[in-house]
Short mmCIF file of C-alpha atoms in Angstrom, two decimals:
data_model
loop_
_atom_site.label_atom_id
_atom_site.label_comp_id
_atom_site.label_asym_id
_atom_site.label_seq_id
_atom_site.Cartn_x
_atom_site.Cartn_y
_atom_site.Cartn_z
CA UNK A 1 239.34 102.19 69.38
CA UNK A 2 240.56 102.45 65.81
CA UNK A 3 237.77 102.36 63.23
CA UNK A 4 239.94 100.67 60.58
CA UNK A 5 240.77 97.00 60.30
CA UNK A 6 241.87 95.85 63.74
CA UNK A 7 245.18 94.09 64.29
CA UNK A 8 243.52 91.63 66.66
CA UNK A 9 239.87 90.97 67.31
CA UNK A 10 238.44 88.45 69.75
CA UNK A 11 234.64 88.28 69.45
CA UNK A 12 233.09 86.17 72.20
CA UNK A 13 236.08 83.86 71.88
CA UNK A 14 235.86 80.93 74.26
CA UNK A 15 238.57 78.34 74.34
CA UNK A 16 237.38 74.75 74.28
CA UNK A 17 238.17 73.08 77.60
CA UNK A 18 238.44 69.48 78.69
CA UNK A 19 235.32 68.10 80.31
CA UNK A 20 236.74 68.13 83.82
CA UNK A 21 237.99 71.73 83.65
CA UNK A 22 236.17 74.91 84.52
CA UNK A 23 234.65 76.42 81.39
CA UNK A 24 236.92 79.08 79.88
CA UNK A 25 235.45 82.59 79.91
CA UNK A 26 234.27 84.37 76.77
CA UNK A 27 236.70 87.07 75.71
CA UNK A 28 235.91 90.21 73.74
CA UNK A 29 238.78 92.43 72.68
CA UNK A 30 239.40 94.68 69.69
CA UNK A 31 242.88 96.03 69.23
CA UNK A 32 243.67 98.57 66.53
CA UNK A 33 246.99 99.77 65.16
CA UNK A 34 249.07 101.58 67.77
CA UNK A 35 246.91 100.47 70.70
CA UNK A 36 248.41 99.15 73.90
CA UNK A 37 246.45 97.12 76.44
CA UNK A 38 247.74 96.51 79.91
CA UNK A 39 246.15 93.38 81.40
CA UNK A 40 246.17 92.73 85.10
CA UNK A 41 246.82 89.00 85.37
CA UNK A 42 247.76 88.99 89.05
CA UNK A 43 244.74 86.92 90.02
CA UNK A 44 244.49 84.79 86.91
CA UNK A 45 245.77 81.31 86.41
CA UNK A 46 245.60 81.62 82.64
CA UNK A 47 247.40 84.60 81.12
CA UNK A 48 249.25 82.17 78.88
CA UNK A 49 245.94 80.70 77.69
CA UNK A 50 244.75 84.17 76.65
CA UNK A 51 248.02 84.82 74.80
CA UNK A 52 247.64 81.41 73.13
CA UNK A 53 244.07 82.34 72.21
CA UNK A 54 245.33 85.54 70.55
CA UNK A 55 247.84 83.46 68.54
CA UNK A 56 245.14 81.04 67.38
CA UNK A 57 246.66 78.13 69.24
CA UNK A 58 243.56 77.05 71.14
CA UNK A 59 240.52 75.41 69.55
CA UNK A 60 237.39 77.47 70.10
CA UNK A 61 234.10 76.38 71.63
CA UNK A 62 232.47 79.66 70.57
CA UNK A 63 233.25 82.99 68.96
CA UNK A 64 236.13 83.89 66.71
CA UNK A 65 239.67 85.29 66.77
CA UNK A 66 240.86 87.41 63.85
CA UNK A 67 244.45 88.54 63.36
CA UNK A 68 245.08 91.15 60.65
CA UNK A 69 241.54 90.52 59.45
CA UNK A 70 241.97 86.78 59.06
CA UNK A 71 240.20 84.13 61.10
CA UNK A 72 242.70 81.77 62.72
CA UNK A 73 240.31 78.81 62.60
CA UNK A 74 239.72 79.19 58.85
CA UNK A 75 243.39 79.36 57.89
CA UNK A 76 245.53 76.54 56.50
CA UNK A 77 248.31 75.49 58.89
CA UNK A 78 251.17 76.87 56.77
CA UNK A 79 249.44 80.21 56.47
CA UNK A 80 248.74 80.38 60.20
CA UNK A 81 252.38 79.56 60.97
CA UNK A 82 253.56 82.35 58.67
CA UNK A 83 251.18 84.82 60.34
CA UNK A 84 252.42 83.80 63.80
CA UNK A 85 255.83 84.93 62.58
CA UNK A 86 254.39 88.47 62.68
CA UNK A 87 253.69 88.23 66.40
CA UNK A 88 256.47 89.07 68.84
CA UNK A 89 255.97 87.36 72.14
CA UNK A 90 257.70 87.19 75.49
CA UNK A 91 256.72 83.85 76.99
CA UNK A 92 255.99 83.25 80.64
CA UNK A 93 257.81 79.90 80.55
CA UNK A 94 259.46 77.45 78.18
CA UNK A 95 261.09 80.16 76.11
CA UNK A 96 264.46 78.75 75.24
CA UNK A 97 265.77 75.77 73.32
CA UNK A 98 268.56 74.47 75.51
CA UNK A 99 270.79 72.88 72.87
CA UNK A 100 271.40 76.01 70.79
CA UNK A 101 272.84 79.33 71.94
CA UNK A 102 270.80 82.40 72.80
CA UNK A 103 271.78 84.18 69.57
CA UNK A 104 270.40 81.28 67.52
CA UNK A 105 267.29 81.18 69.73
CA UNK A 106 266.71 84.91 69.18
CA UNK A 107 267.19 84.81 65.42
CA UNK A 108 265.40 81.51 64.80
CA UNK A 109 261.90 82.91 64.07
CA UNK A 110 263.24 85.68 61.81
CA UNK A 111 265.53 83.29 59.94
CA UNK A 112 262.62 80.89 59.48
CA UNK A 113 259.95 83.33 58.38
CA UNK A 114 261.95 85.81 56.31
CA UNK A 115 264.71 85.89 53.73
CA UNK A 116 266.54 88.71 55.49
CA UNK A 117 270.30 88.70 55.22
CA UNK A 118 271.58 86.79 58.29
CA UNK A 119 274.44 89.25 58.78
CA UNK A 120 272.07 92.22 58.81
CA UNK A 121 269.76 90.26 61.12
CA UNK A 122 272.63 89.57 63.49
CA UNK A 123 273.55 93.26 63.50
CA UNK A 124 269.95 94.21 64.28
CA UNK A 125 269.84 91.61 67.08
CA UNK A 126 273.13 92.90 68.49
CA UNK A 127 271.97 96.51 68.54
CA UNK A 128 268.63 95.48 70.11
CA UNK A 129 270.54 93.47 72.74
CA UNK A 130 272.54 96.56 73.65
CA UNK A 131 269.33 98.61 73.65
CA UNK A 132 267.79 96.25 76.22
CA UNK A 133 270.85 96.44 78.44
CA UNK A 134 272.84 93.37 77.42
CA UNK A 135 276.55 93.80 76.64
CA UNK A 136 275.94 92.30 73.18
CA UNK A 137 274.21 89.39 71.48
CA UNK A 138 274.69 86.43 73.87
CA UNK A 139 276.51 83.48 72.34
CA UNK A 140 276.09 81.20 75.35
CA UNK A 141 273.50 78.53 76.04
CA UNK A 142 270.35 79.57 77.96
CA UNK A 143 271.48 77.66 81.06
CA UNK A 144 274.56 79.91 81.28
CA UNK A 145 272.64 83.20 81.40
CA UNK A 146 271.11 84.81 84.49
CA UNK A 147 267.34 85.19 84.79
CA UNK A 148 267.68 88.95 84.34
CA UNK A 149 269.65 88.60 81.11
CA UNK A 150 267.22 85.95 79.85
CA UNK A 151 264.37 88.43 80.39
CA UNK A 152 266.27 91.00 78.30
CA UNK A 153 267.05 88.43 75.61
CA UNK A 154 263.35 87.49 75.48
CA UNK A 155 262.53 91.14 74.72
CA UNK A 156 265.17 91.21 71.97
CA UNK A 157 263.53 88.21 70.32
CA UNK A 158 260.03 89.66 70.65
CA UNK A 159 260.97 92.92 68.91
CA UNK A 160 263.50 91.63 66.37
CA UNK A 161 261.10 90.82 63.55
CA UNK A 162 259.26 94.18 63.66
CA UNK A 163 256.04 92.44 64.74
CA UNK A 164 252.49 93.61 64.04
CA UNK A 165 251.37 92.40 67.45
CA UNK A 166 253.47 92.26 70.62
CA UNK A 167 252.36 89.92 73.41
CA UNK A 168 254.28 90.35 76.65
CA UNK A 169 253.63 87.77 79.35
CA UNK A 170 255.03 89.28 82.55
CA UNK A 171 258.21 90.50 80.84
CA UNK A 172 259.25 92.43 83.93
CA UNK A 173 259.44 90.42 87.10
CA UNK A 174 259.55 92.59 90.24
CA UNK A 175 263.31 92.66 90.48
CA UNK A 176 264.11 93.57 86.87
CA UNK A 177 262.56 97.04 86.83
CA UNK A 178 265.53 98.46 84.91
CA UNK A 179 264.03 96.67 81.91
CA UNK A 180 260.85 98.79 82.01
CA UNK A 181 262.31 101.93 80.39
CA UNK A 182 263.85 100.26 77.30
CA UNK A 183 260.77 98.06 76.97
CA UNK A 184 258.47 101.10 76.92
CA UNK A 185 260.75 102.78 74.36
CA UNK A 186 260.64 99.68 72.16
CA UNK A 187 256.86 99.52 72.55
CA UNK A 188 256.55 103.19 71.58
CA UNK A 189 258.58 102.58 68.40
CA UNK A 190 256.52 99.52 67.56
CA UNK A 191 253.25 101.43 68.10
CA UNK A 192 254.51 104.28 65.93
CA UNK A 193 255.01 101.69 63.20
CA UNK A 194 251.40 100.61 63.62
CA UNK A 195 251.83 97.58 65.85
CA UNK A 196 249.48 96.74 68.70
CA UNK A 197 250.57 95.39 72.07
CA UNK A 198 249.19 93.48 75.03
CA UNK A 199 251.16 93.42 78.27
CA UNK A 200 250.03 90.78 80.78
CA UNK A 201 251.40 91.75 84.15
CA UNK A 202 251.53 90.03 87.50
CA UNK A 203 253.52 92.84 89.04
CA UNK A 204 251.98 95.40 91.41
CA UNK A 205 254.70 97.86 90.43
CA UNK A 206 253.83 97.70 86.75
CA UNK A 207 250.05 97.66 87.24
CA UNK A 208 250.07 100.68 89.54
CA UNK A 209 252.65 102.60 87.51
CA UNK A 210 250.80 105.74 86.29
CA UNK A 211 253.41 106.38 83.60
CA UNK A 212 252.47 103.19 81.79
CA UNK A 213 251.15 104.53 78.44
CA UNK A 214 248.35 102.00 78.06
CA UNK A 215 245.35 102.93 75.94
CA UNK A 216 243.24 100.42 77.89
CA UNK A 217 243.62 98.77 81.27
CA UNK A 218 241.79 95.47 81.67
CA UNK A 219 241.63 92.86 84.38
CA UNK A 220 241.75 89.14 83.55
CA UNK A 221 239.61 87.08 85.88
CA UNK A 222 237.20 84.19 86.01
CA UNK A 223 234.67 86.11 83.92
CA UNK A 224 237.12 87.12 81.21
CA UNK A 225 238.49 90.57 80.51
CA UNK A 226 236.84 93.40 82.40
CA UNK A 227 237.58 97.13 82.35
CA UNK A 228 238.99 98.73 85.48
CA UNK B 1 245.11 66.04 92.37
CA UNK B 2 246.64 63.13 90.50
CA UNK B 3 245.23 59.65 91.09
CA UNK B 4 248.79 58.34 91.01
CA UNK B 5 249.38 59.72 94.48
CA UNK B 6 246.62 57.65 96.08
CA UNK B 7 245.51 54.08 96.25
CA UNK B 8 241.74 54.07 95.92
CA UNK B 9 239.46 51.03 96.02
CA UNK B 10 238.24 50.33 92.49
CA UNK B 11 234.87 48.79 91.68
CA UNK B 12 236.57 45.58 90.51
CA UNK B 13 238.14 44.99 93.93
CA UNK B 14 234.82 44.88 95.73
CA UNK B 15 233.73 41.30 95.69
CA UNK B 16 233.39 40.82 91.95
CA UNK B 17 233.88 37.21 90.89
CA UNK B 18 235.23 38.11 87.47
CA UNK B 19 237.20 41.14 88.55
CA UNK B 20 240.55 39.59 87.63
CA UNK B 21 239.28 38.81 84.12
CA UNK B 22 238.29 42.42 83.62
CA UNK B 23 241.62 43.63 84.96
CA UNK B 24 243.53 41.24 82.70
CA UNK B 25 241.51 42.32 79.65
CA UNK B 26 242.01 45.97 80.56
CA UNK B 27 245.75 45.43 80.87
CA UNK B 28 245.95 43.68 77.50
CA UNK B 29 243.80 46.35 75.87
CA UNK B 30 245.78 49.20 77.39
CA UNK B 31 249.12 47.73 76.33
CA UNK B 32 247.87 46.95 72.82
CA UNK B 33 246.42 50.44 72.51
CA UNK B 34 249.67 52.14 73.57
CA UNK B 35 251.80 50.07 71.22
CA UNK B 36 249.40 50.30 68.29
CA UNK B 37 249.24 54.08 68.72
CA UNK B 38 253.05 54.30 68.81
CA UNK B 39 253.37 52.23 65.62
CA UNK B 40 250.71 54.30 63.85
CA UNK B 41 252.40 57.55 64.91
CA UNK B 42 255.70 56.13 63.66
CA UNK B 43 254.19 55.24 60.30
CA UNK B 44 252.61 58.67 59.88
CA UNK B 45 255.88 60.40 60.78
CA UNK B 46 257.78 58.23 58.30
CA UNK B 47 255.31 59.10 55.54
CA UNK B 48 255.60 62.78 56.45
CA UNK B 49 259.41 62.67 56.34
CA UNK B 50 259.46 60.91 52.96
CA UNK B 51 256.93 63.40 51.55
CA UNK B 52 258.65 66.53 52.90
CA UNK B 53 262.22 65.39 52.25
CA UNK B 54 261.66 65.87 48.51
CA UNK B 55 259.71 69.13 48.86
CA UNK B 56 262.16 72.04 48.35
CA UNK B 57 259.85 74.46 50.22
CA UNK B 58 260.29 72.38 53.38
CA UNK B 59 264.04 72.99 53.42
CA UNK B 60 264.17 76.53 54.75
CA UNK B 61 267.51 77.78 56.01
CA UNK B 62 266.62 77.00 59.64
CA UNK B 63 265.80 73.41 58.65
CA UNK B 64 269.02 73.14 56.62
CA UNK B 65 270.98 74.46 59.56
CA UNK B 66 269.44 71.85 61.88
CA UNK B 67 270.17 69.18 59.27
CA UNK B 68 273.87 70.16 59.12
CA UNK B 69 274.08 70.12 62.92
CA UNK B 70 272.38 66.71 63.17
CA UNK B 71 274.49 65.22 60.35
CA UNK B 72 277.71 66.47 61.94
CA UNK B 73 276.61 64.99 65.23
CA UNK B 74 275.58 61.65 63.66
CA UNK B 75 278.66 61.09 61.48
CA UNK B 76 281.26 62.95 63.54
CA UNK B 77 280.00 61.56 66.82
CA UNK B 78 279.91 57.94 65.66
CA UNK B 79 282.93 57.85 63.34
CA UNK B 80 285.64 56.83 65.79
CA UNK B 81 283.41 54.20 67.45
CA UNK B 82 282.46 52.78 64.05
CA UNK B 83 286.10 52.57 62.91
CA UNK B 84 287.27 50.91 66.14
CA UNK B 85 284.36 48.43 66.10
CA UNK B 86 284.96 47.70 62.41
CA UNK B 87 288.66 47.09 63.06
CA UNK B 88 287.77 44.65 65.85
CA UNK B 89 285.19 42.86 63.66
CA UNK B 90 287.81 42.70 60.91
CA UNK B 91 290.29 41.13 63.30
CA UNK B 92 287.80 38.66 64.73
CA UNK B 93 285.59 37.79 61.80
CA UNK B 94 287.26 38.61 58.49
CA UNK B 95 290.70 37.32 59.37
CA UNK B 96 289.17 34.14 60.85
CA UNK B 97 287.12 33.61 57.69
CA UNK B 98 290.23 34.11 55.57
CA UNK B 99 292.21 31.70 57.73
CA UNK B 100 289.71 28.86 58.07
CA UNK B 101 288.39 28.97 54.52
CA UNK B 102 292.00 28.95 53.35
CA UNK B 103 292.75 25.95 55.60
CA UNK B 104 289.70 24.14 54.22
CA UNK B 105 290.72 24.91 50.66
CA UNK B 106 287.53 26.94 50.13
CA UNK B 107 289.08 30.31 49.25
CA UNK B 108 286.46 30.89 46.58
CA UNK B 109 283.84 31.12 49.36
CA UNK B 110 285.56 34.12 51.00
CA UNK B 111 283.58 36.63 48.95
CA UNK B 112 280.09 35.10 49.42
CA UNK B 113 280.64 34.48 53.15
CA UNK B 114 281.79 38.06 53.80
CA UNK B 115 278.97 39.54 51.73
CA UNK B 116 276.26 37.51 53.48
CA UNK B 117 277.60 37.84 57.02
CA UNK B 118 279.46 41.15 57.10
CA UNK B 119 277.70 43.33 54.55
CA UNK B 120 274.13 42.10 54.82
CA UNK B 121 273.79 41.30 58.52
CA UNK B 122 276.56 42.41 60.88
CA UNK B 123 277.17 45.91 59.52
CA UNK B 124 273.56 47.15 59.62
CA UNK B 125 273.07 45.79 63.14
CA UNK B 126 276.28 47.13 64.66
CA UNK B 127 276.18 50.50 62.89
CA UNK B 128 272.52 50.80 63.89
CA UNK B 129 273.34 50.21 67.55
CA UNK B 130 276.24 52.69 67.40
CA UNK B 131 274.07 55.37 65.74
CA UNK B 132 271.35 54.70 68.31
CA UNK B 133 273.83 55.04 71.17
CA UNK B 134 275.66 58.10 69.84
CA UNK B 135 272.85 60.04 68.17
CA UNK B 136 269.51 58.41 68.99
CA UNK B 137 269.76 59.00 72.72
CA UNK B 138 270.74 62.61 71.99
CA UNK B 139 267.48 62.96 70.05
CA UNK B 140 265.51 61.45 72.97
CA UNK B 141 267.22 63.78 75.42
CA UNK B 142 266.83 66.95 73.31
CA UNK B 143 263.21 66.35 72.30
CA UNK B 144 262.26 65.06 75.75
CA UNK B 145 263.62 68.22 77.37
CA UNK B 146 261.79 70.41 74.86
CA UNK B 147 258.53 68.56 75.44
CA UNK B 148 258.77 68.49 79.24
CA UNK B 149 259.90 72.14 79.38
CA UNK B 150 257.07 73.34 77.12
CA UNK B 151 259.40 74.58 74.36
CA UNK B 152 257.63 72.55 71.67
CA UNK B 153 254.53 74.66 72.33
CA UNK B 154 256.67 77.81 72.29
CA UNK B 155 257.96 76.85 68.85
CA UNK B 156 254.41 76.46 67.56
CA UNK B 157 253.47 79.83 69.06
CA UNK B 158 256.30 81.42 67.05
CA UNK B 159 255.02 79.82 63.85
CA UNK B 160 257.81 77.26 63.77
CA UNK B 161 256.58 73.81 62.75
CA UNK B 162 258.18 71.26 65.13
CA UNK B 163 257.92 68.60 62.44
CA UNK B 164 259.93 70.64 59.93
CA UNK B 165 262.38 72.01 62.46
CA UNK B 166 262.95 68.97 64.66
CA UNK B 167 261.85 65.77 62.89
CA UNK B 168 262.72 66.24 59.22
CA UNK B 169 266.37 67.31 59.61
CA UNK B 170 267.13 64.68 62.27
CA UNK B 171 265.46 61.86 60.33
CA UNK B 172 267.31 62.72 57.11
CA UNK B 173 270.61 63.26 58.94
CA UNK B 174 270.44 59.93 60.76
CA UNK B 175 269.43 58.08 57.57
CA UNK B 176 272.33 59.55 55.59
CA UNK B 177 274.68 59.25 58.56
CA UNK B 178 273.85 55.55 58.99
CA UNK B 179 274.53 54.87 55.32
CA UNK B 180 277.85 56.76 55.42
CA UNK B 181 278.97 55.00 58.59
CA UNK B 182 277.86 51.65 57.13
CA UNK B 183 280.10 52.10 54.07
CA UNK B 184 283.02 53.13 56.27
CA UNK B 185 282.38 50.18 58.57
CA UNK B 186 282.51 47.65 55.71
CA UNK B 187 285.70 49.18 54.28
CA UNK B 188 287.43 49.36 57.67
CA UNK B 189 286.43 45.78 58.58
CA UNK B 190 287.65 44.37 55.25
CA UNK B 191 290.95 46.24 55.41
CA UNK B 192 291.70 45.39 59.03
CA UNK B 193 290.70 41.75 58.44
CA UNK B 194 292.94 41.50 55.41
CA UNK B 195 295.80 43.10 57.33
CA UNK B 196 295.37 40.71 60.27
CA UNK B 197 295.06 37.73 57.92
CA UNK B 198 298.24 38.77 56.13
CA UNK B 199 300.12 39.03 59.42
CA UNK B 200 298.88 35.53 60.36
CA UNK B 201 300.10 34.27 57.00
CA UNK B 202 296.58 33.11 56.10
CA UNK B 203 296.18 35.22 52.96
CA UNK B 204 297.74 34.17 49.73
CA UNK B 205 296.19 36.90 47.56
CA UNK B 206 296.70 40.62 47.06
CA UNK B 207 294.39 43.24 48.62
CA UNK B 208 292.98 44.05 45.14
CA UNK B 209 292.24 40.43 44.45
CA UNK B 210 290.58 40.12 47.89
CA UNK B 211 288.39 43.19 47.34
CA UNK B 212 287.61 41.97 43.83
CA UNK B 213 286.32 38.63 45.22
CA UNK B 214 284.08 40.45 47.69
CA UNK B 215 282.72 42.72 44.96
CA UNK B 216 282.14 39.81 42.56
CA UNK B 217 280.25 37.95 45.29
CA UNK B 218 277.77 40.80 45.60
CA UNK B 219 274.54 40.29 43.66
CA UNK B 220 272.72 43.26 42.12
CA UNK B 221 270.12 43.00 44.92
CA UNK B 222 272.86 43.54 47.53
CA UNK B 223 273.57 46.96 46.05
CA UNK B 224 269.94 47.84 46.80
CA UNK B 225 269.39 46.01 50.08
CA UNK B 226 272.47 47.31 51.91
CA UNK B 227 271.72 51.03 51.31
CA UNK B 228 268.02 50.38 51.95
CA UNK B 229 268.82 48.74 55.28
CA UNK B 230 271.13 51.53 56.36
CA UNK B 231 268.71 54.32 55.35
CA UNK B 232 265.68 52.61 56.92
CA UNK B 233 267.55 51.84 60.15
CA UNK B 234 268.77 55.44 60.47
CA UNK B 235 265.28 56.76 59.75
CA UNK B 236 263.62 54.42 62.27
CA UNK B 237 266.17 55.28 64.96
CA UNK B 238 265.44 58.98 64.50
CA UNK B 239 261.67 58.53 64.50
CA UNK B 240 261.43 56.12 67.46
CA UNK B 241 263.71 58.36 69.50
CA UNK B 242 261.80 61.48 68.47
CA UNK B 243 258.47 59.91 69.38
CA UNK B 244 259.81 58.70 72.71
CA UNK B 245 260.90 62.24 73.52
CA UNK B 246 257.70 63.80 72.23
CA UNK B 247 255.43 61.50 74.24
CA UNK B 248 257.18 62.45 77.48
CA UNK B 249 254.89 63.81 80.17
CA UNK B 250 255.60 66.18 83.04
CA UNK B 251 256.08 63.14 85.31
CA UNK B 252 258.80 61.67 83.07
CA UNK B 253 262.48 62.24 83.67
CA UNK B 254 265.40 61.69 81.30
CA UNK B 255 266.37 58.63 83.33
CA UNK B 256 263.04 57.08 82.26
CA UNK B 257 263.11 58.29 78.67
CA UNK B 258 266.63 57.24 77.65
CA UNK B 259 266.29 53.49 78.34
CA UNK B 260 262.80 53.53 76.80
CA UNK B 261 264.16 55.16 73.65
CA UNK B 262 267.14 52.80 73.53
CA UNK B 263 265.00 49.65 73.78
CA UNK B 264 262.54 50.91 71.15
CA UNK B 265 265.47 51.79 68.89
CA UNK B 266 267.01 48.32 69.25
CA UNK B 267 263.67 46.68 68.42
CA UNK B 268 263.31 48.96 65.37
CA UNK B 269 266.84 48.08 64.16
CA UNK B 270 266.25 44.34 64.54
CA UNK B 271 262.84 44.46 62.86
CA UNK B 272 264.12 46.52 59.93
CA UNK B 273 267.10 44.24 59.48
CA UNK B 274 265.07 41.03 59.65
CA UNK B 275 262.29 42.26 57.37
CA UNK B 276 264.69 43.51 54.70
CA UNK B 277 266.80 40.34 54.92
CA UNK B 278 263.69 38.20 54.47
CA UNK B 279 262.60 40.37 51.55
CA UNK B 280 265.72 39.41 49.55
#
C-alpha cells in the first residue's frame, strides 16, 4: 500500500453494538491514494455498516477510523459533515428524497458543501448523466424513474463532487451490467486524481470478473475483512 | 423476532396479588416518559431553530432553497382557504357584531369587540388549524417517509445536517407563513364583514372610519401579542409535525402518523394561544 498519508485508515475499528446484538468484528484497512478495494459482501449482512464505519457514522467500541489523516471521533460535528462531503457514495438503500426531483437530489451535496456555480454544476451533472448512460439529467421524481436509471443516477451523484473516497454499495445489480464499463472508467479517472475506492459487491458476476482492476480483494464476513 | 407478534405470559400475570398495581404504574410511567421526552425534544428543537435562524452561516443555499419551497407551500397552499374562511367569518361574526352593537346603540364597542374576539383569539386559532392542515401534515408526511425509508441517515452520510436542511427552513417558513396568513385573514374578515353589514344596512359609517375604530381599539400590547401568537403557532406546528415524522418507526405507516401529527398540532396551537392570551 501507499507509504504516504492514507485516504482512509481503519485500525482495529469495532463498531459499538447494542447489548442484544452479535459483537461487530474488528476491521483493519489502510487505503492509499489511487487504491481500489473490491469487497465480497455476498455473505455479509452488514456491508452498509462497514460503509457507515468508513464515514465515521458509527460510534466505536475500540480502535479508530481516520479519513484524510483526521480521526472521525475527535472531530467537531460541522467539520465531520464537511469532510463527508468529500466522500462519494452509492447507497444500498434509502438513496433518494422523494419530494424533490432527481436533478436536485444529485446536486444537493455539491450545492451544500461547495460554492460552485450552480449552472456549471448542472452542466457537469448533465455530462456525467450522459456518461453513465442516461439521456440527460433527470428532472423527474425518484418514483418516476426505473431501477436501472436510478442506479445510473446514484453513480452520477457519487462522482459529481470529485470525491477523495468513493464507496460503492452494490452499485451494479446483476441485471444492470451495462453500467460496469462507465463505472470502471469513472473509477479510473477518480483514481488518477488520487481518490481511493471501495466497491462492496453482492454480485457473482462482479466478484469473479477478472478484468476488475482492484488493487486488493477482500471478503467481508463474521470475522471482519479477510484477504482472498 | 419482534415481541409484538406474540402474546407471552408476563411475570405479573402469574398469580401476583399486586400485579395490576404494577401494570397501572408502568402504564402511567411509560405514558409520562413518552410525553415528557416529546416535550423536551420540542423545546430543544425550538431553541436550536431560534439560535440558528439568526446565524448567517446556517443559511447555505440549499437551506435557503428549502426555505423558499416551504414558504411557497405554506403561504400559497393556504391562501385561498384562509381568504374563504376569513370571508365566512366576516359574514358571520363581523357583520353580526356591527348589526347588533348598532341595534343596541353601542357602536363605540365595535372596535374593542373585534380586536378581542377576531384579532386576539379567532384568527390565531383558525389560521393555525389551516396551516396545520395545509402544511403541517405535509411536513409529517415528508419527514415520516424520509425517516421510514432511511433517507435521513443517507443525508447524514452525505454530510448534510438534517436539522439545517429539514427543520430550520420549515420552522421559519411556517412561522412567517402563519404571520402573513394571519394578517390577510384579519383584513379579509374585516372587509367582508363590513361589506355584508353595509348590504344589511347595519353600518352607518365609512370603511375608513370602521378600520380607524378597530385600529384605535388596539392597545400597544396587541401589536406584540398578535405577531407573537402567529409566529409561535407556526413554529410549534412545524416542530410538532417534524418530530412526529422523525419519531416514526419501521412499523409506522402514514395513516398512523398523519392523525398523530394533526392532534399534536391542534394541542400545540391551543396551548400557545391560551398561554399567550393569559400572558396579556
